[in-house]
Amino acid sequence: MRWNDLSEEKCSLARSLAVLGDRWTLLILRDAFLRVRRFDDFQARLGIARRVLTERLGGLVEAGVLEKVAYQDRPPRFEYRLTQKGLDLYPVILSLVHWGDKHYAGEEGPPVLHRLKTCGHVFEPVLSCSECGEAVEARQVEVLLPGPEPVSGPVSIKDRDCA
């Protein structure tokens, strides 16, 4: 499998990685969720080369994760806002943050905490079943194949590189 071909794979994870699969993109998204909007602010916070930032922001706009919105006419200036597709990534980002907190925060603990505004509690993210509400853990999940019926008929597990 070639990196450039990920968007053509029959796997949702591979197709997602085609959009999100590098460190700068994930850090840009982290900052977007922290309400960073403007190119110069992203660049200053991340210390990323302008060319790389331009490419990553352009890719996120092209993928529909961010939208480029004018905030000034003369000279033209833009900011980048999360779309609904981008906002749908929040559980992914939060899960990665939690994983990093659990395995890499060290003795000093997590660098930031998350508090739910509605109840006021500091929380740790939990993936739960949409039907019964039970916490989802890897050993409690089975993958059913095929998923939605492909056009060419049933597919064996060997043909689907997705878990």
mmCIF file of C-alpha atoms in Angstrom:
data_model
loop_
_atom_site.group_PDB
_atom_site.id
_atom_site.type_symbol
_atom_site.label_atom_id
_atom_site.label_comp_id
_atom_site.label_asym_id
_atom_site.label_seq_id
_atom_site.Cartn_x
_atom_site.Cartn_y
_atom_site.Cartn_z
ATOM 1 C CA MET A 1 0.000 0.000 0.000
ATOM 2 C CA ARG A 2 1.463 3.345 -1.029
ATOM 3 C CA TRP A 3 0.877 6.421 1.139
ATOM 4 C CA ASN A 4 -0.532 8.411 -1.788
ATOM 5 C CA ASP A 5 -3.098 5.678 -2.444
ATOM 6 C CA LEU A 6 -4.652 5.622 1.042
ATOM 7 C CA SER A 7 -7.692 7.599 -0.068
ATOM 8 C CA GLU A 8 -8.547 4.761 -2.486
ATOM 9 C CA GLU A 9 -8.439 1.972 0.110
ATOM 10 C CA LYS A 10 -11.537 0.032 1.182
ATOM 11 C CA CYS A 11 -10.800 0.951 4.788
ATOM 12 C CA SER A 12 -12.225 3.963 6.629
ATOM 13 C CA LEU A 13 -9.073 4.254 8.761
ATOM 14 C CA ALA A 14 -6.824 4.345 5.692
ATOM 15 C CA ARG A 15 -9.047 6.952 4.011
ATOM 16 C CA SER A 16 -9.028 9.032 7.209
ATOM 17 C CA LEU A 17 -5.237 8.830 7.390
ATOM 18 C CA ALA A 18 -5.072 10.176 3.845
ATOM 19 C CA VAL A 19 -6.461 13.435 5.295
ATOM 20 C CA LEU A 20 -5.137 13.421 8.875
ATOM 21 C CA GLY A 21 -2.054 11.240 8.790
ATOM 22 C CA ASP A 22 0.796 13.534 9.709
ATOM 23 C CA ARG A 23 1.850 15.279 12.903
ATOM 24 C CA TRP A 24 1.425 18.827 11.625
ATOM 25 C CA THR A 25 -2.161 18.191 10.562
ATOM 26 C CA LEU A 26 -3.073 16.813 13.992
ATOM 27 C CA LEU A 27 -1.393 19.746 15.756
ATOM 28 C CA ILE A 28 -3.202 22.216 13.484
ATOM 29 C CA LEU A 29 -6.477 20.519 14.421
ATOM 30 C CA ARG A 30 -5.571 20.644 18.116
ATOM 31 C CA ASP A 31 -5.032 24.388 17.810
ATOM 32 C CA ALA A 32 -8.221 24.839 15.773
ATOM 33 C CA PHE A 33 -10.132 23.237 18.656
ATOM 34 C CA LEU A 34 -8.355 25.705 20.959
ATOM 35 C CA ARG A 35 -9.890 28.439 18.775
ATOM 36 C CA VAL A 36 -6.774 29.399 16.841
ATOM 37 C CA ARG A 37 -8.084 30.707 13.526
ATOM 38 C CA ARG A 38 -5.482 32.798 11.709
ATOM 39 C CA PHE A 39 -2.496 31.672 9.662
ATOM 40 C CA ASP A 40 0.037 33.779 11.582
ATOM 41 C CA ASP A 41 -1.314 32.479 14.901
ATOM 42 C CA PHE A 42 -0.999 28.857 13.776
ATOM 43 C CA GLN A 43 2.506 29.570 12.522
ATOM 44 C CA ALA A 44 3.607 31.306 15.733
ATOM 45 C CA ARG A 45 2.146 28.645 18.061
ATOM 46 C CA LEU A 46 3.459 25.664 16.105
ATOM 47 C CA GLY A 47 6.763 26.992 14.783
ATOM 48 C CA ILE A 48 5.898 25.329 11.482
ATOM 49 C CA ALA A 49 7.368 26.464 8.156
ATOM 50 C CA ARG A 50 4.967 28.722 6.275
ATOM 51 C CA ARG A 51 5.073 26.472 3.194
ATOM 52 C CA VAL A 52 4.172 23.390 5.233
ATOM 53 C CA LEU A 53 1.390 25.243 7.055
ATOM 54 C CA THR A 54 -0.018 26.492 3.742
ATOM 55 C CA GLU A 55 -0.056 22.926 2.381
ATOM 56 C CA ARG A 56 -1.681 21.415 5.488
ATOM 57 C CA LEU A 57 -4.333 24.141 5.803
ATOM 58 C CA GLY A 58 -5.071 23.810 2.081
ATOM 59 C CA GLY A 59 -5.471 20.051 2.431
ATOM 60 C CA LEU A 60 -7.837 20.437 5.380
ATOM 61 C CA VAL A 61 -9.893 23.003 3.457
ATOM 62 C CA GLU A 62 -9.956 20.758 0.365
ATOM 63 C CA ALA A 63 -11.077 17.810 2.518
ATOM 64 C CA GLY A 64 -13.874 19.918 4.028
ATOM 65 C CA VAL A 65 -12.448 19.763 7.575
ATOM 66 C CA LEU A 66 -11.758 23.508 7.718
ATOM 67 C CA GLU A 67 -13.303 26.395 5.832
ATOM 68 C CA LYS A 68 -11.373 29.487 4.788
ATOM 69 C CA VAL A 69 -13.335 32.603 5.737
ATOM 70 C CA ALA A 70 -12.387 36.206 4.891
ATOM 71 C CA TYR A 71 -12.170 38.478 7.923
ATOM 72 C CA GLN A 72 -10.597 41.503 6.203
ATOM 73 C CA ASP A 73 -10.814 42.896 2.664
ATOM 74 C CA ARG A 74 -7.808 45.218 2.392
ATOM 75 C CA PRO A 75 -5.463 43.522 2.353
ATOM 76 C CA PRO A 76 -7.348 40.247 1.995
ATOM 77 C CA ARG A 77 -6.984 38.181 5.158
ATOM 78 C CA PHE A 78 -8.548 34.850 6.031
ATOM 79 C CA GLU A 79 -9.133 32.654 9.020
ATOM 80 C CA TYR A 80 -9.708 28.928 9.196
ATOM 81 C CA ARG A 81 -12.769 27.564 10.976
ATOM 82 C CA LEU A 82 -13.761 24.009 11.720
ATOM 83 C CA THR A 83 -16.659 22.731 9.630
ATOM 84 C CA GLN A 84 -19.104 20.158 10.985
ATOM 85 C CA LYS A 85 -16.851 17.513 9.458
ATOM 86 C CA GLY A 86 -13.969 19.039 11.404
ATOM 87 C CA LEU A 87 -15.976 19.267 14.633
ATOM 88 C CA ASP A 88 -16.760 15.556 14.227
ATOM 89 C CA LEU A 89 -13.035 14.934 14.797
ATOM 90 C CA TYR A 90 -13.209 16.207 18.393
ATOM 91 C CA PRO A 91 -13.635 12.736 19.936
ATOM 92 C CA VAL A 92 -10.599 11.553 17.947
ATOM 93 C CA ILE A 93 -8.417 14.445 19.117
ATOM 94 C CA LEU A 94 -9.657 14.099 22.691
ATOM 95 C CA SER A 95 -8.922 10.358 22.650
ATOM 96 C CA LEU A 96 -5.375 10.981 21.394
ATOM 97 C CA VAL A 97 -4.849 13.591 24.113
ATOM 98 C CA HIS A 98 -6.131 11.165 26.753
ATOM 99 C CA TRP A 99 -3.841 8.402 25.440
ATOM 100 C CA GLY A 100 -0.873 10.785 25.592
ATOM 101 C CA ASP A 101 -1.851 11.854 29.128
ATOM 102 C CA LYS A 102 -2.092 8.230 30.240
ATOM 103 C CA HIS A 103 1.180 7.039 28.720
ATOM 104 C CA TYR A 104 3.432 10.108 28.463
ATOM 105 C CA ALA A 105 2.391 12.788 30.974
ATOM 106 C CA GLY A 106 4.844 11.601 33.625
ATOM 107 C CA GLU A 107 4.697 12.323 37.324
ATOM 108 C CA GLU A 108 3.573 15.927 36.863
ATOM 109 C CA GLY A 109 0.345 14.730 35.256
ATOM 110 C CA PRO A 110 -1.518 15.980 32.199
ATOM 111 C CA PRO A 111 -0.621 19.462 30.930
ATOM 112 C CA VAL A 112 -4.325 20.358 30.589
ATOM 113 C CA LEU A 113 -7.589 19.078 32.005
ATOM 114 C CA HIS A 114 -10.974 19.003 30.304
ATOM 115 C CA ARG A 115 -14.145 20.120 32.063
ATOM 116 C CA LEU A 116 -17.634 19.637 30.691
ATOM 117 C CA LYS A 117 -19.408 23.006 30.809
ATOM 118 C CA THR A 118 -22.867 21.536 31.433
ATOM 119 C CA CYS A 119 -21.991 19.637 34.636
ATOM 120 C CA GLY A 120 -18.722 21.324 35.667
ATOM 121 C CA HIS A 121 -16.845 18.041 36.103
ATOM 122 C CA VAL A 122 -13.285 17.380 34.936
ATOM 123 C CA PHE A 123 -13.504 14.155 32.916
ATOM 124 C CA GLU A 124 -11.600 11.524 31.007
ATOM 125 C CA PRO A 125 -13.072 10.610 27.613
ATOM 126 C CA VAL A 126 -14.788 7.227 27.383
ATOM 127 C CA LEU A 127 -15.943 5.561 24.190
ATOM 128 C CA SER A 128 -19.381 4.095 24.794
ATOM 129 C CA CYS A 129 -21.858 1.983 22.865
ATOM 130 C CA SER A 130 -24.488 4.086 21.098
ATOM 131 C CA GLU A 131 -27.136 1.473 21.919
ATOM 132 C CA CYS A 132 -26.558 0.440 25.556
ATOM 133 C CA GLY A 133 -24.162 3.093 26.869
ATOM 134 C CA GLU A 134 -21.596 0.516 28.054
ATOM 135 C CA ALA A 135 -17.907 1.482 27.780
ATOM 136 C CA VAL A 136 -16.347 0.049 24.605
ATOM 137 C CA GLU A 137 -13.058 -1.799 25.016
ATOM 138 C CA ALA A 138 -11.069 -3.542 22.272
ATOM 139 C CA ARG A 139 -11.557 -7.079 23.601
ATOM 140 C CA GLN A 140 -15.335 -6.613 23.781
ATOM 141 C CA VAL A 141 -15.828 -5.730 20.114
ATOM 142 C CA GLU A 142 -16.155 -8.059 17.162
ATOM 143 C CA VAL A 143 -15.867 -6.952 13.564
ATOM 144 C CA LEU A 144 -18.656 -8.121 11.274
ATOM 145 C CA LEU A 145 -17.816 -8.659 7.620
ATOM 146 C CA PRO A 146 -18.984 -7.689 5.214
ATOM 147 C CA GLY A 147 -20.181 -4.302 6.309
ATOM 148 C CA PRO A 148 -22.564 -2.641 3.870
ATOM 149 C CA GLU A 149 -22.730 -4.828 0.790
ATOM 150 C CA PRO A 150 -20.049 -3.789 -1.746
ATOM 151 C CA VAL A 151 -21.098 -3.439 -5.363
ATOM 152 C CA SER A 152 -19.017 -6.486 -6.390
ATOM 153 C CA GLY A 153 -20.537 -8.824 -3.765
ATOM 154 C CA PRO A 154 -19.326 -10.163 -0.417
ATOM 155 C CA VAL A 155 -15.698 -9.568 0.527
ATOM 156 C CA SER A 156 -13.518 -11.851 2.599
ATOM 157 C CA ILE A 157 -11.457 -10.597 5.544
ATOM 158 C CA LYS A 158 -8.358 -10.997 3.342
ATOM 159 C CA ASP A 159 -9.774 -8.404 0.940
ATOM 160 C CA ARG A 160 -10.544 -5.907 3.698
ATOM 161 C CA ASP A 161 -7.510 -4.590 5.522
ATOM 162 C CA CYS A 162 -9.645 -2.849 8.069
ATOM 163 C CA ALA A 163 -10.398 -3.796 11.654
#
